Amino acid sequence: MASNKKYWKSVEELKGSSIVETMNKNEFVKEISTETFLGDKETLENSSTTRRDFLKYVGFTTAAASLAACEGPVRKSIPYVVQPNNVIAGVADWYATSMADGYDFANVLVKTREGRPIQIMPNKEANGTTNARVQASVLSLYDEKLRLKEPTKNKEVIGWNQADDEIKNALNDLKDANKPVVLLTGTMASPSTTKIVEEFMITYPNTKHVIYDAVSESAAADAMLAMYGKRTLPKYHLDKAKTIVSFGADFLGDFHGGLDKAYINGRKPTTGHMSYHVQFESNMSLTGANSDKRVVVKPSDQVFALLNLYNHITGENVASKATPLDAVVKKMAFELKKAGSKGIVLTGLNDTNAQLVALAINKAIGSEIIDTKNTLNIRQGNDAEVTQLVMDMKAGKIAGLVSYNVNPVYSLSNSLDFSEGLKKVALKVALSTENNETVDVMDYALPTPHFLESWGDTQFDQVTYGLIQPTIQPLFNTRQVQDILLSLSGSSVSYYDYLKVFASENVLNGASWNKALHNGFFKREAVEEVLGENDQNAPVVMSEVASALVNSIKSSGFELNLYTKTGLGDGKQANNPWLQEFPDPITRTSWDNYLTMSMADAKELGFENPVQDNGAINGDYAKVSINGKEIVAPVMVQPGQAKGSVGLALGFGRTFGLKEEMQVGVNAYALYTNSNNIQYGVQVEKVDGTHKFACTQVQKTIAGRHDILKVASLKEYNTVAPKDHDNGWNKPSYVSYDHKEVEANTIDLWDEHNREMGHHFNLSIDLTSCTGCGACVVACHAENNVPVVGKNEVRVGRDMHWLRIDRYYSSEVETREDAKELGLGVAATYEGLETEAENPEVTFQPMMCQHCNHAPCETVCPVAATTHGRQGQNQMTYNRCVGTRYCANNCPYRVRRFNWFRYADNNEFDFNMNNQYGKMVLNPDVVVRSRGVMEKCSMCIQLTQATILKAKKEGRPVNTDEFETACTSACTTGALVFGDINNKEDQVTALVEDKRAYNVLDYLQTKPNVIYQVKIRNTNEA
């Protein structure tokens, strides 16, 4: 039960290190000298107010008060001379559009202010979802450092007409000579663009279209082609699943674009339906962290476990071998047979044979969860064609190459072969939004617009047709790829006109173009064709598939699992500071990738992650060798990593064109041989050097406090009274009063206020539905102008995130009394805990200002800078704050952030707030805070007030569930719900009274307005 679990954030905390105790007592881990903080001696002496008088006037004697708090920036407002049509100053406009950058695909809404996109949210009417990268893509629009601005030839600026004429003449010459030309693009998932490409290839019949995805899922598409005759990705209706078995498929991360919304919709304990999810994996992934049962297993054993599962399900005896997991596999076979059509097996191995085994298992159980009718059009890359292209280029067989938004010089494992072959290509044209390694070696570099500046369409599945519309005029001299291809094909039609005709004739079926554009999508009728057995190719023989799969395994040395981080993905947005500073949900590390290693292997090889007294974490370096290639990467000791395996994230290590601060990590694509995410025969050797991580896992710790997390099993949820004093899974806190144990909520130091008048805001957070994805973190960052502080500042605990997602590990442990009965000493007890740490349970907990009705911060502020509003929000008055930091020291939740420096207009923090383009993303409704003040979550007070004023202007009460915050709007799974508890119809009102509702640290009786719902796990005991 929950009361028997020890929760811990890091190995140091697990071991009871004295450093953690020091961190627990110090909110600010690194002091700044008074001289550095306040200014030099001359500045102080010339001040008209002495420091002594200043401290006397404000009523405190702390030496760290900041004069800079009085230096708020003054800006002149410039009115419109001629106000643009349809733009009302001070009022946000929202546009529906779609994002498809080759890796992320989403139907979204874009918030603009005075013609500037400043925020992206999911278009929930189109069933749209967002992740951290989609949320942050609005900042990439303003990347003046990396974006291409003018068409160039051999790095000299030329006009568009000249570029058109020269490239068209060259293409015609190659056509007349019948020399091969390749159009190399990523996945576009755009039906109109597909047609334009087909017309381009008709005009130039010597041209071939090759699709290249840097992070490949080609094997899954090839398996679908082999078994069903159509090269596509299946869709999974996880909301209907009873049993989910995954072999390394991170489907809450980037597998098939992410399936988190459907997954969580199938895990609602209140509905009585909660799927049972078992994850076999080597790396600790987001999906494994959310699973009900996580089986730690090396990649090679995943393969054998998958084959053994097939044998148990079908009764066949294809090639495999016994593993230590056979008992678990046999049980999973029983569970899948019991679930029948409601069972599903997925695998993330980028191996066609492994994917075929998974498809065969699903077919054997008659799974209705896998959808071969409404399939996905994302991840269309073809590894075999890309490999052939590189070979042909090296052989001098390719005369022309036109690329669009791909970067193989960076992301191909054999990029040297690609670069060598490129020298033999006569015509080299790059169409790209950004400058990168590949664009730099092409003859022509033609700038294309960001998706927020573009027209277009998308078709992510067979039903939802999305439209892309510009939300801002092009910032640079760009031209859309479709317009370029149309022009090269000899057409004078603009892409906008082409798109409108295409949609009307092929999709809308008489429906309104304007309505579809307004909504951002159009629902098409489901395709009637149902994929069946593939009659075109030879039938799949599973015995041959199994033999080939077994023979592909070379289990010598370490096994490397290459994966993508939730924040950076394939690395397209590596120059985006919001994503670089976004802490990884699992390791809580930002500004880095690293080699994850199990505690056992780290101990054996001598790798450590020592924690400094200021909370900073260091690491040793390892040389990783495979297939004649070597890279050196820092090591992160990761609980839950399979022994004998290591993990490394793709998408890092870019240098060309990036700001110096963003040139972090190592390029793992060099080890991505044959686009296989599993590499065998890896050698790992410790080398000299110490790496400095920017990791927040032991910072702002509230270790030693109880009632932070509450977790219960589904059986307990259904059978045990939550408030039961002895066995309840949501017991209230008790305190000693008058020598008696009484409920904490009966003892109070404050008088209650009447909060029934007006609005009273609450935020409910469902720990069962929170996957830890972090979309809410970036959304908060964008909405509230949260500054980026850089790696060095994060390292010493000065990150400015208003919302963080704490990651806790837990282990089932005996009580202290039981340990004494067993004769276990302290060392033996901790040794047992470390054994549990090989596969800990994981829980994510979003943590922001709790907006306490009895707030400890408010009672200690000497200048009343932090006060409580009638609507339940704890408010900050920035121009009253003098930086005592008393409030932060008195906050038990460690959620207040102090501006040690001025982060805007300061070359020391060269991020988006330090250049004119980057500032365009700032939200004018939220002040950019000056140095020396405290800041924290405001429950998006600017949004709540805007909602109230809108209703008042329209002469109506606020509608039910009309209030929203940035984090709740961005949450794909609905884990965060915001509203007014004085409106009895608001969803949050019922959640506050739900039997799963509790407050963090409720024994303190701060009475927060943030309510958590107990996490429920389906341990399959019922």
CSV table of N, CA and C in Angstrom, one decimal, residues 280-410:
chain,number,residue,atom,x,y,z
A,280,PHE,N,7.8,-4.0,-21.6
A,280,PHE,CA,9.1,-4.6,-21.6
A,280,PHE,C,10.1,-3.6,-22.2
A,281,GLU,N,11.1,-3.2,-21.5
A,281,GLU,CA,12.0,-2.2,-22.1
A,281,GLU,C,13.3,-2.2,-21.4
A,282,SER,N,14.3,-1.6,-22.0
A,282,SER,CA,15.7,-1.5,-21.4
A,282,SER,C,15.9,-0.1,-20.8
A,283,ASN,N,15.6,1.0,-21.6
A,283,ASN,CA,15.6,2.4,-21.1
A,283,ASN,C,14.4,2.6,-20.3
A,284,MET,N,14.5,3.5,-19.3
A,284,MET,CA,13.4,4.0,-18.6
A,284,MET,C,12.7,5.1,-19.5
A,285,SER,N,11.6,4.8,-20.1
A,285,SER,CA,10.9,5.7,-21.0
A,285,SER,C,9.7,6.3,-20.3
A,286,LEU,N,9.1,7.3,-21.0
A,286,LEU,CA,7.9,7.9,-20.5
A,286,LEU,C,6.8,6.8,-20.4
A,287,THR,N,6.7,6.0,-21.4
A,287,THR,CA,5.7,4.9,-21.4
A,287,THR,C,5.9,3.9,-20.3
A,288,GLY,N,7.1,3.5,-20.2
A,288,GLY,CA,7.4,2.5,-19.1
A,288,GLY,C,7.2,3.1,-17.7
A,289,ALA,N,7.4,4.4,-17.6
A,289,ALA,CA,7.2,5.1,-16.3
A,289,ALA,C,5.7,5.1,-15.9
A,290,ASN,N,4.8,5.1,-17.0
A,290,ASN,CA,3.4,5.1,-16.7
A,290,ASN,C,2.7,3.8,-16.7
A,291,SER,N,3.5,2.7,-17.0
A,291,SER,CA,2.9,1.4,-17.1
A,291,SER,C,2.5,0.8,-15.7
A,292,ASP,N,1.6,-0.1,-15.7
A,292,ASP,CA,1.2,-0.8,-14.5
A,292,ASP,C,2.3,-1.8,-14.1
A,293,LYS,N,2.9,-2.4,-15.0
A,293,LYS,CA,4.0,-3.4,-14.7
A,293,LYS,C,5.1,-3.1,-15.7
A,294,ARG,N,6.3,-2.9,-15.2
A,294,ARG,CA,7.4,-2.6,-16.1
A,294,ARG,C,8.5,-3.7,-15.9
A,295,VAL,N,8.8,-4.4,-17.0
A,295,VAL,CA,9.7,-5.5,-17.0
A,295,VAL,C,11.0,-5.0,-17.6
A,296,VAL,N,12.1,-5.0,-16.8
A,296,VAL,CA,13.4,-4.5,-17.3
A,296,VAL,C,14.1,-5.6,-18.0
A,297,VAL,N,14.4,-5.3,-19.3
A,297,VAL,CA,15.0,-6.4,-20.1
A,297,VAL,C,15.8,-5.8,-21.2
A,298,LYS,N,17.0,-6.4,-21.5
A,298,LYS,CA,17.8,-6.0,-22.6
A,298,LYS,C,17.1,-6.1,-23.9
A,299,PRO,N,17.5,-5.3,-24.9
A,299,PRO,CA,16.8,-5.4,-26.2
A,299,PRO,C,16.9,-6.8,-26.8
A,300,SER,N,18.0,-7.5,-26.7
A,300,SER,CA,18.0,-8.8,-27.3
A,300,SER,C,17.0,-9.7,-26.7
A,301,ASP,N,16.9,-9.6,-25.4
A,301,ASP,CA,15.9,-10.5,-24.7
A,301,ASP,C,14.4,-10.0,-25.0
A,302,GLN,N,14.3,-8.7,-25.4
A,302,GLN,CA,12.9,-8.3,-25.8
A,302,GLN,C,12.5,-9.1,-27.0
A,303,VAL,N,13.5,-9.3,-27.9
A,303,VAL,CA,13.2,-10.0,-29.2
A,303,VAL,C,12.8,-11.4,-28.9
A,304,PHE,N,13.5,-12.1,-28.0
A,304,PHE,CA,13.2,-13.5,-27.7
A,304,PHE,C,11.8,-13.6,-26.9
A,305,ALA,N,11.6,-12.6,-26.0
A,305,ALA,CA,10.3,-12.5,-25.3
A,305,ALA,C,9.2,-12.4,-26.3
A,306,LEU,N,9.4,-11.5,-27.3
A,306,LEU,CA,8.3,-11.3,-28.3
A,306,LEU,C,8.0,-12.6,-29.1
A,307,LEU,N,9.1,-13.3,-29.5
A,307,LEU,CA,8.9,-14.6,-30.2
A,307,LEU,C,8.3,-15.6,-29.3
A,308,ASN,N,8.7,-15.7,-28.0
A,308,ASN,CA,8.1,-16.7,-27.1
A,308,ASN,C,6.6,-16.3,-26.9
A,309,LEU,N,6.2,-15.1,-26.9
A,309,LEU,CA,4.8,-14.7,-26.7
A,309,LEU,C,4.1,-15.2,-27.9
A,310,TYR,N,4.7,-15.0,-29.1
A,310,TYR,CA,4.0,-15.5,-30.3
A,310,TYR,C,3.7,-17.0,-30.3
A,311,ASN,N,4.7,-17.7,-29.8
A,311,ASN,CA,4.6,-19.2,-29.7
A,311,ASN,C,3.5,-19.5,-28.7
A,312,HIS,N,3.4,-18.9,-27.6
A,312,HIS,CA,2.4,-19.1,-26.6
A,312,HIS,C,1.0,-18.8,-27.1
A,313,ILE,N,0.9,-17.7,-27.9
A,313,ILE,CA,-0.4,-17.3,-28.4
A,313,ILE,C,-0.9,-18.2,-29.5
A,314,THR,N,0.0,-18.6,-30.4
A,314,THR,CA,-0.4,-19.4,-31.6
A,314,THR,C,-0.3,-20.9,-31.4
A,315,GLY,N,0.5,-21.3,-30.5
A,315,GLY,CA,0.8,-22.7,-30.3
A,315,GLY,C,1.9,-23.2,-31.3
A,316,GLU,N,2.5,-22.3,-32.0
A,316,GLU,CA,3.6,-22.7,-33.0
A,316,GLU,C,4.9,-22.8,-32.2
A,317,ASN,N,5.9,-23.1,-32.9
A,317,ASN,CA,7.2,-23.3,-32.2
A,317,ASN,C,8.3,-22.7,-33.1
A,318,VAL,N,8.2,-21.4,-33.4
A,318,VAL,CA,9.2,-20.8,-34.3
A,318,VAL,C,10.5,-20.5,-33.5
A,319,ALA,N,11.5,-20.2,-34.2
A,319,ALA,CA,12.9,-20.1,-33.6
A,319,ALA,C,12.9,-19.1,-32.5
A,320,SER,N,13.5,-19.4,-31.4
A,320,SER,CA,13.6,-18.5,-30.3
A,320,SER,C,14.6,-19.1,-29.3
A,321,LYS,N,14.6,-18.6,-28.1
A,321,LYS,CA,15.3,-19.2,-27.0
A,321,LYS,C,14.7,-18.8,-25.7
A,322,ALA,N,15.0,-19.6,-24.7
A,322,ALA,CA,14.5,-19.3,-23.3
A,322,ALA,C,15.1,-18.1,-22.7
A,323,THR,N,14.4,-17.4,-21.9
A,323,THR,CA,14.9,-16.2,-21.3
A,323,THR,C,14.4,-16.2,-19.8
A,324,PRO,N,15.0,-15.4,-19.0
A,324,PRO,CA,14.6,-15.3,-17.6
A,324,PRO,C,13.1,-14.8,-17.4
A,325,LEU,N,12.6,-14.3,-18.5
A,325,LEU,CA,11.3,-13.6,-18.5
A,325,LEU,C,10.2,-14.6,-18.9
A,326,ASP,N,10.5,-15.8,-19.2
A,326,ASP,CA,9.5,-16.7,-19.8
A,326,ASP,C,8.2,-16.8,-18.9
A,327,ALA,N,8.4,-16.8,-17.6
A,327,ALA,CA,7.2,-16.9,-16.8
A,327,ALA,C,6.3,-15.7,-16.9
A,328,VAL,N,6.9,-14.5,-17.0
A,328,VAL,CA,6.1,-13.3,-17.3
A,328,VAL,C,5.5,-13.3,-18.6
A,329,VAL,N,6.2,-13.8,-19.6
A,329,VAL,CA,5.7,-13.9,-21.0
A,329,VAL,C,4.5,-14.8,-21.1
A,330,LYS,N,4.6,-15.9,-20.4
A,330,LYS,CA,3.5,-16.9,-20.4
A,330,LYS,C,2.2,-16.3,-19.8
A,331,LYS,N,2.4,-15.5,-18.7
A,331,LYS,CA,1.3,-14.8,-18.1
A,331,LYS,C,0.7,-13.8,-19.0
A,332,MET,N,1.6,-13.1,-19.7
A,332,MET,CA,1.0,-12.1,-20.7
A,332,MET,C,0.3,-12.8,-21.8
A,333,ALA,N,0.7,-13.9,-22.2
A,333,ALA,CA,-0.1,-14.7,-23.2
A,333,ALA,C,-1.5,-15.0,-22.7
A,334,PHE,N,-1.5,-15.4,-21.5
A,334,PHE,CA,-2.8,-15.7,-20.8
A,334,PHE,C,-3.7,-14.5,-20.8
A,335,GLU,N,-3.1,-13.3,-20.4
A,335,GLU,CA,-3.9,-12.1,-20.3
A,335,GLU,C,-4.4,-11.6,-21.7
A,336,LEU,N,-3.5,-11.8,-22.7
A,336,LEU,CA,-3.9,-11.4,-24.0
A,336,LEU,C,-5.1,-12.2,-24.6
A,337,LYS,N,-4.9,-13.5,-24.3
A,337,LYS,CA,-6.0,-14.4,-24.8
A,337,LYS,C,-7.3,-14.1,-24.1
A,338,LYS,N,-7.2,-13.8,-22.8
A,338,LYS,CA,-8.4,-13.4,-22.0
A,338,LYS,C,-9.0,-12.1,-22.6
A,339,ALA,N,-8.2,-11.2,-22.9
A,339,ALA,CA,-8.7,-9.9,-23.5
A,339,ALA,C,-9.2,-10.1,-24.9
A,340,GLY,N,-8.7,-11.0,-25.6
A,340,GLY,CA,-9.2,-11.3,-27.0
A,340,GLY,C,-9.0,-10.1,-27.9
A,341,SER,N,-10.1,-9.7,-28.5
A,341,SER,CA,-10.1,-8.6,-29.4
A,341,SER,C,-9.7,-7.2,-28.8
A,342,LYS,N,-9.8,-7.2,-27.4
A,342,LYS,CA,-9.4,-6.0,-26.7
A,342,LYS,C,-8.0,-6.0,-26.2
A,343,GLY,N,-7.2,-6.9,-26.7
A,343,GLY,CA,-5.8,-6.9,-26.4
A,343,GLY,C,-5.0,-6.4,-27.6
A,344,ILE,N,-3.8,-5.9,-27.3
A,344,ILE,CA,-2.9,-5.3,-28.3
A,344,ILE,C,-1.4,-5.5,-27.9
A,345,VAL,N,-0.6,-5.8,-28.9
A,345,VAL,CA,0.8,-5.9,-28.7
A,345,VAL,C,1.5,-4.9,-29.6
A,346,LEU,N,2.5,-4.1,-29.1
A,346,LEU,CA,3.2,-3.2,-29.9
A,346,LEU,C,4.7,-3.4,-29.7
A,347,THR,N,5.5,-3.0,-30.7
A,347,THR,CA,6.9,-3.1,-30.5
A,347,THR,C,7.5,-1.9,-31.2
A,348,GLY,N,8.5,-1.3,-30.5
A,348,GLY,CA,9.2,-0.1,-31.0
A,348,GLY,C,10.5,-0.5,-31.7
A,349,LEU,N,10.8,-1.8,-31.9
A,349,LEU,CA,12.0,-2.2,-32.5
A,349,LEU,C,11.9,-1.8,-34.0
A,350,ASN,N,12.8,-1.1,-34.6
A,350,ASN,CA,12.8,-0.7,-36.0
A,350,ASN,C,13.4,-1.8,-36.8
A,351,ASP,N,12.7,-3.0,-36.7
A,351,ASP,CA,13.1,-4.2,-37.5
A,351,ASP,C,11.9,-4.7,-38.1
A,352,THR,N,11.9,-4.9,-39.4
A,352,THR,CA,10.7,-5.4,-40.1
A,352,THR,C,10.2,-6.7,-39.6
A,353,ASN,N,11.1,-7.6,-39.2
A,353,ASN,CA,10.7,-8.9,-38.7
A,353,ASN,C,10.0,-8.8,-37.4
A,354,ALA,N,10.6,-8.0,-36.5
A,354,ALA,CA,10.0,-7.8,-35.2
A,354,ALA,C,8.6,-7.2,-35.3
A,355,GLN,N,8.4,-6.3,-36.2
A,355,GLN,CA,7.1,-5.7,-36.5
A,355,GLN,C,6.1,-6.7,-37.0
A,356,LEU,N,6.6,-7.6,-37.9
A,356,LEU,CA,5.8,-8.6,-38.4
A,356,LEU,C,5.3,-9.6,-37.3
A,357,VAL,N,6.1,-9.9,-36.4
A,357,VAL,CA,5.7,-10.8,-35.3
A,357,VAL,C,4.6,-10.1,-34.5
A,358,ALA,N,4.8,-8.8,-34.2
A,358,ALA,CA,3.7,-8.1,-33.4
A,358,ALA,C,2.4,-8.1,-34.2
A,359,LEU,N,2.5,-7.9,-35.5
A,359,LEU,CA,1.2,-7.9,-36.3
A,359,LEU,C,0.6,-9.3,-36.3
A,360,ALA,N,1.4,-10.3,-36.4
A,360,ALA,CA,0.9,-11.7,-36.4
A,360,ALA,C,0.2,-12.0,-35.1
A,361,ILE,N,0.8,-11.5,-34.0
A,361,ILE,CA,0.2,-11.8,-32.7
A,361,ILE,C,-1.2,-11.1,-32.6
A,362,ASN,N,-1.2,-9.8,-33.1
A,362,ASN,CA,-2.5,-9.1,-33.0
A,362,ASN,C,-3.6,-9.8,-33.9
A,363,LYS,N,-3.1,-10.3,-35.0
A,363,LYS,CA,-4.0,-11.0,-35.9
A,363,LYS,C,-4.5,-12.3,-35.3
A,364,ALA,N,-3.6,-13.0,-34.5
A,364,ALA,CA,-4.0,-14.2,-33.9
A,364,ALA,C,-5.0,-14.1,-32.8
A,365,ILE,N,-5.0,-12.9,-32.1
A,365,ILE,CA,-6.0,-12.7,-31.0
A,365,ILE,C,-7.2,-11.9,-31.5
A,366,GLY,N,-7.2,-11.6,-32.8
A,366,GLY,CA,-8.3,-10.9,-33.4
A,366,GLY,C,-8.4,-9.5,-32.9
A,367,SER,N,-7.3,-8.8,-32.6
A,367,SER,CA,-7.3,-7.5,-32.0
A,367,SER,C,-8.1,-6.5,-32.8
A,368,GLU,N,-9.0,-5.8,-32.1
A,368,GLU,CA,-9.8,-4.7,-32.7
A,368,GLU,C,-9.1,-3.3,-32.4
A,369,ILE,N,-8.1,-3.4,-31.6
A,369,ILE,CA,-7.4,-2.2,-31.1
A,369,ILE,C,-6.5,-1.6,-32.2
A,370,ILE,N,-5.9,-2.5,-33.0
A,370,ILE,CA,-5.1,-2.1,-34.2
A,370,ILE,C,-6.0,-1.8,-35.3
A,371,ASP,N,-5.9,-0.7,-35.9
A,371,ASP,CA,-6.8,-0.2,-37.0
A,371,ASP,C,-6.1,-0.2,-38.3
A,372,THR,N,-6.5,-1.1,-39.2
A,372,THR,CA,-5.9,-1.2,-40.5
A,372,THR,C,-6.7,-0.6,-41.6
A,373,LYS,N,-7.7,0.2,-41.1
A,373,LYS,CA,-8.6,0.9,-42.0
A,373,LYS,C,-8.3,2.4,-42.0
A,374,ASN,N,-8.4,3.0,-40.9
A,374,ASN,CA,-8.1,4.4,-40.7
A,374,ASN,C,-6.6,4.5,-40.3
A,375,THR,N,-5.7,4.3,-41.3
A,375,THR,CA,-4.3,4.2,-41.0
A,375,THR,C,-3.7,5.6,-40.9
A,376,LEU,N,-2.4,5.7,-40.5
A,376,LEU,CA,-1.7,6.9,-40.3
A,376,LEU,C,-0.8,7.2,-41.5
A,377,ASN,N,-0.7,8.5,-41.9
A,377,ASN,CA,0.1,8.9,-43.0
A,377,ASN,C,1.4,9.6,-42.6
A,378,ILE,N,1.7,9.5,-41.3
A,378,ILE,CA,3.0,10.1,-40.8
A,378,ILE,C,4.1,9.1,-40.9
A,379,ARG,N,5.3,9.5,-40.7
A,379,ARG,CA,6.5,8.6,-40.7
A,379,ARG,C,6.5,7.7,-42.0
A,380,GLN,N,6.5,8.4,-43.2
A,380,GLN,CA,6.5,7.7,-44.4
A,380,GLN,C,7.9,7.4,-45.0
A,381,GLY,N,8.9,7.7,-44.2
A,381,GLY,CA,10.3,7.5,-44.7
A,381,GLY,C,10.6,6.1,-45.1
A,382,ASN,N,11.5,5.9,-46.1
A,382,ASN,CA,11.8,4.6,-46.6
A,382,ASN,C,13.3,4.4,-46.5
A,383,ASP,N,13.8,3.6,-45.5
A,383,ASP,CA,15.2,3.4,-45.3
A,383,ASP,C,15.9,2.8,-46.5
A,384,ALA,N,15.3,1.8,-47.1
A,384,ALA,CA,15.9,1.1,-48.3
A,384,ALA,C,16.2,2.1,-49.4
A,385,GLU,N,15.3,3.0,-49.7
A,385,GLU,CA,15.4,4.0,-50.8
A,385,GLU,C,16.5,5.0,-50.4
A,386,VAL,N,16.6,5.4,-49.1
A,386,VAL,CA,17.6,6.3,-48.7
A,386,VAL,C,19.0,5.7,-48.8
A,387,THR,N,19.1,4.4,-48.4
A,387,THR,CA,20.4,3.7,-48.5
A,387,THR,C,20.8,3.6,-50.0
A,388,GLN,N,19.8,3.3,-50.9
A,388,GLN,CA,20.1,3.2,-52.3
A,388,GLN,C,20.6,4.6,-52.9
A,389,LEU,N,19.9,5.6,-52.4
A,389,LEU,CA,20.3,7.0,-52.9
A,389,LEU,C,21.7,7.3,-52.5
A,390,VAL,N,22.2,7.0,-51.3
A,390,VAL,CA,23.6,7.3,-50.9
A,390,VAL,C,24.5,6.5,-51.8
A,391,MET,N,24.2,5.2,-52.0
A,391,MET,CA,25.0,4.3,-52.9
A,391,MET,C,25.1,4.9,-54.3
A,392,ASP,N,24.0,5.3,-54.8
A,392,ASP,CA,24.0,5.8,-56.2
A,392,ASP,C,24.7,7.2,-56.3
A,393,MET,N,24.6,8.0,-55.3
A,393,MET,CA,25.4,9.2,-55.3
A,393,MET,C,26.9,9.0,-55.3
A,394,LYS,N,27.3,8.0,-54.5
A,394,LYS,CA,28.7,7.7,-54.4
A,394,LYS,C,29.2,7.1,-55.7
A,395,ALA,N,28.3,6.4,-56.4
A,395,ALA,CA,28.7,5.8,-57.7
A,395,ALA,C,28.6,6.8,-58.9
A,396,GLY,N,28.2,8.1,-58.5
A,396,GLY,CA,28.0,9.1,-59.6
A,396,GLY,C,26.8,8.9,-60.5
A,397,LYS,N,25.8,8.2,-60.0
A,397,LYS,CA,24.6,8.0,-60.8
A,397,LYS,C,23.5,9.0,-60.7
A,398,ILE,N,23.7,9.9,-59.7
A,398,ILE,CA,22.7,10.9,-59.5
A,398,ILE,C,23.2,12.3,-60.0
A,399,ALA,N,22.4,12.9,-60.9
A,399,ALA,CA,22.9,14.1,-61.5
A,399,ALA,C,22.3,15.4,-60.8
A,400,GLY,N,21.2,15.2,-60.1
A,400,GLY,CA,20.6,16.3,-59.5
A,400,GLY,C,19.9,15.9,-58.2
A,401,LEU,N,20.0,16.8,-57.2
A,401,LEU,CA,19.4,16.5,-55.9
A,401,LEU,C,18.7,17.8,-55.4
A,402,VAL,N,17.4,17.7,-55.2
A,402,VAL,CA,16.6,18.8,-54.6
A,402,VAL,C,16.1,18.3,-53.3
A,403,SER,N,16.5,19.0,-52.2
A,403,SER,CA,16.1,18.6,-50.9
A,403,SER,C,15.2,19.6,-50.3
A,404,TYR,N,14.3,19.1,-49.4
A,404,TYR,CA,13.4,20.0,-48.7
A,404,TYR,C,13.3,19.6,-47.2
A,405,ASN,N,13.7,20.5,-46.4
A,405,ASN,CA,13.6,20.4,-44.9
A,405,ASN,C,14.1,19.1,-44.4
A,406,VAL,N,15.2,18.6,-44.9
A,406,VAL,CA,15.9,17.5,-44.3
A,406,VAL,C,17.4,17.8,-44.1
A,407,ASN,N,18.1,17.1,-43.3
A,407,ASN,CA,19.4,17.4,-42.9
A,407,ASN,C,20.3,16.1,-42.8
A,408,PRO,N,20.4,15.4,-43.9
A,408,PRO,CA,21.1,14.1,-43.8
A,408,PRO,C,22.6,14.3,-43.5
A,409,VAL,N,23.2,15.4,-43.8
A,409,VAL,CA,24.6,15.6,-43.4
A,409,VAL,C,24.8,15.5,-41.9
A,410,TYR,N,23.8,15.9,-41.2
A,410,TYR,CA,23.8,15.8,-39.7
A,410,TYR,C,23.3,14.5,-39.2
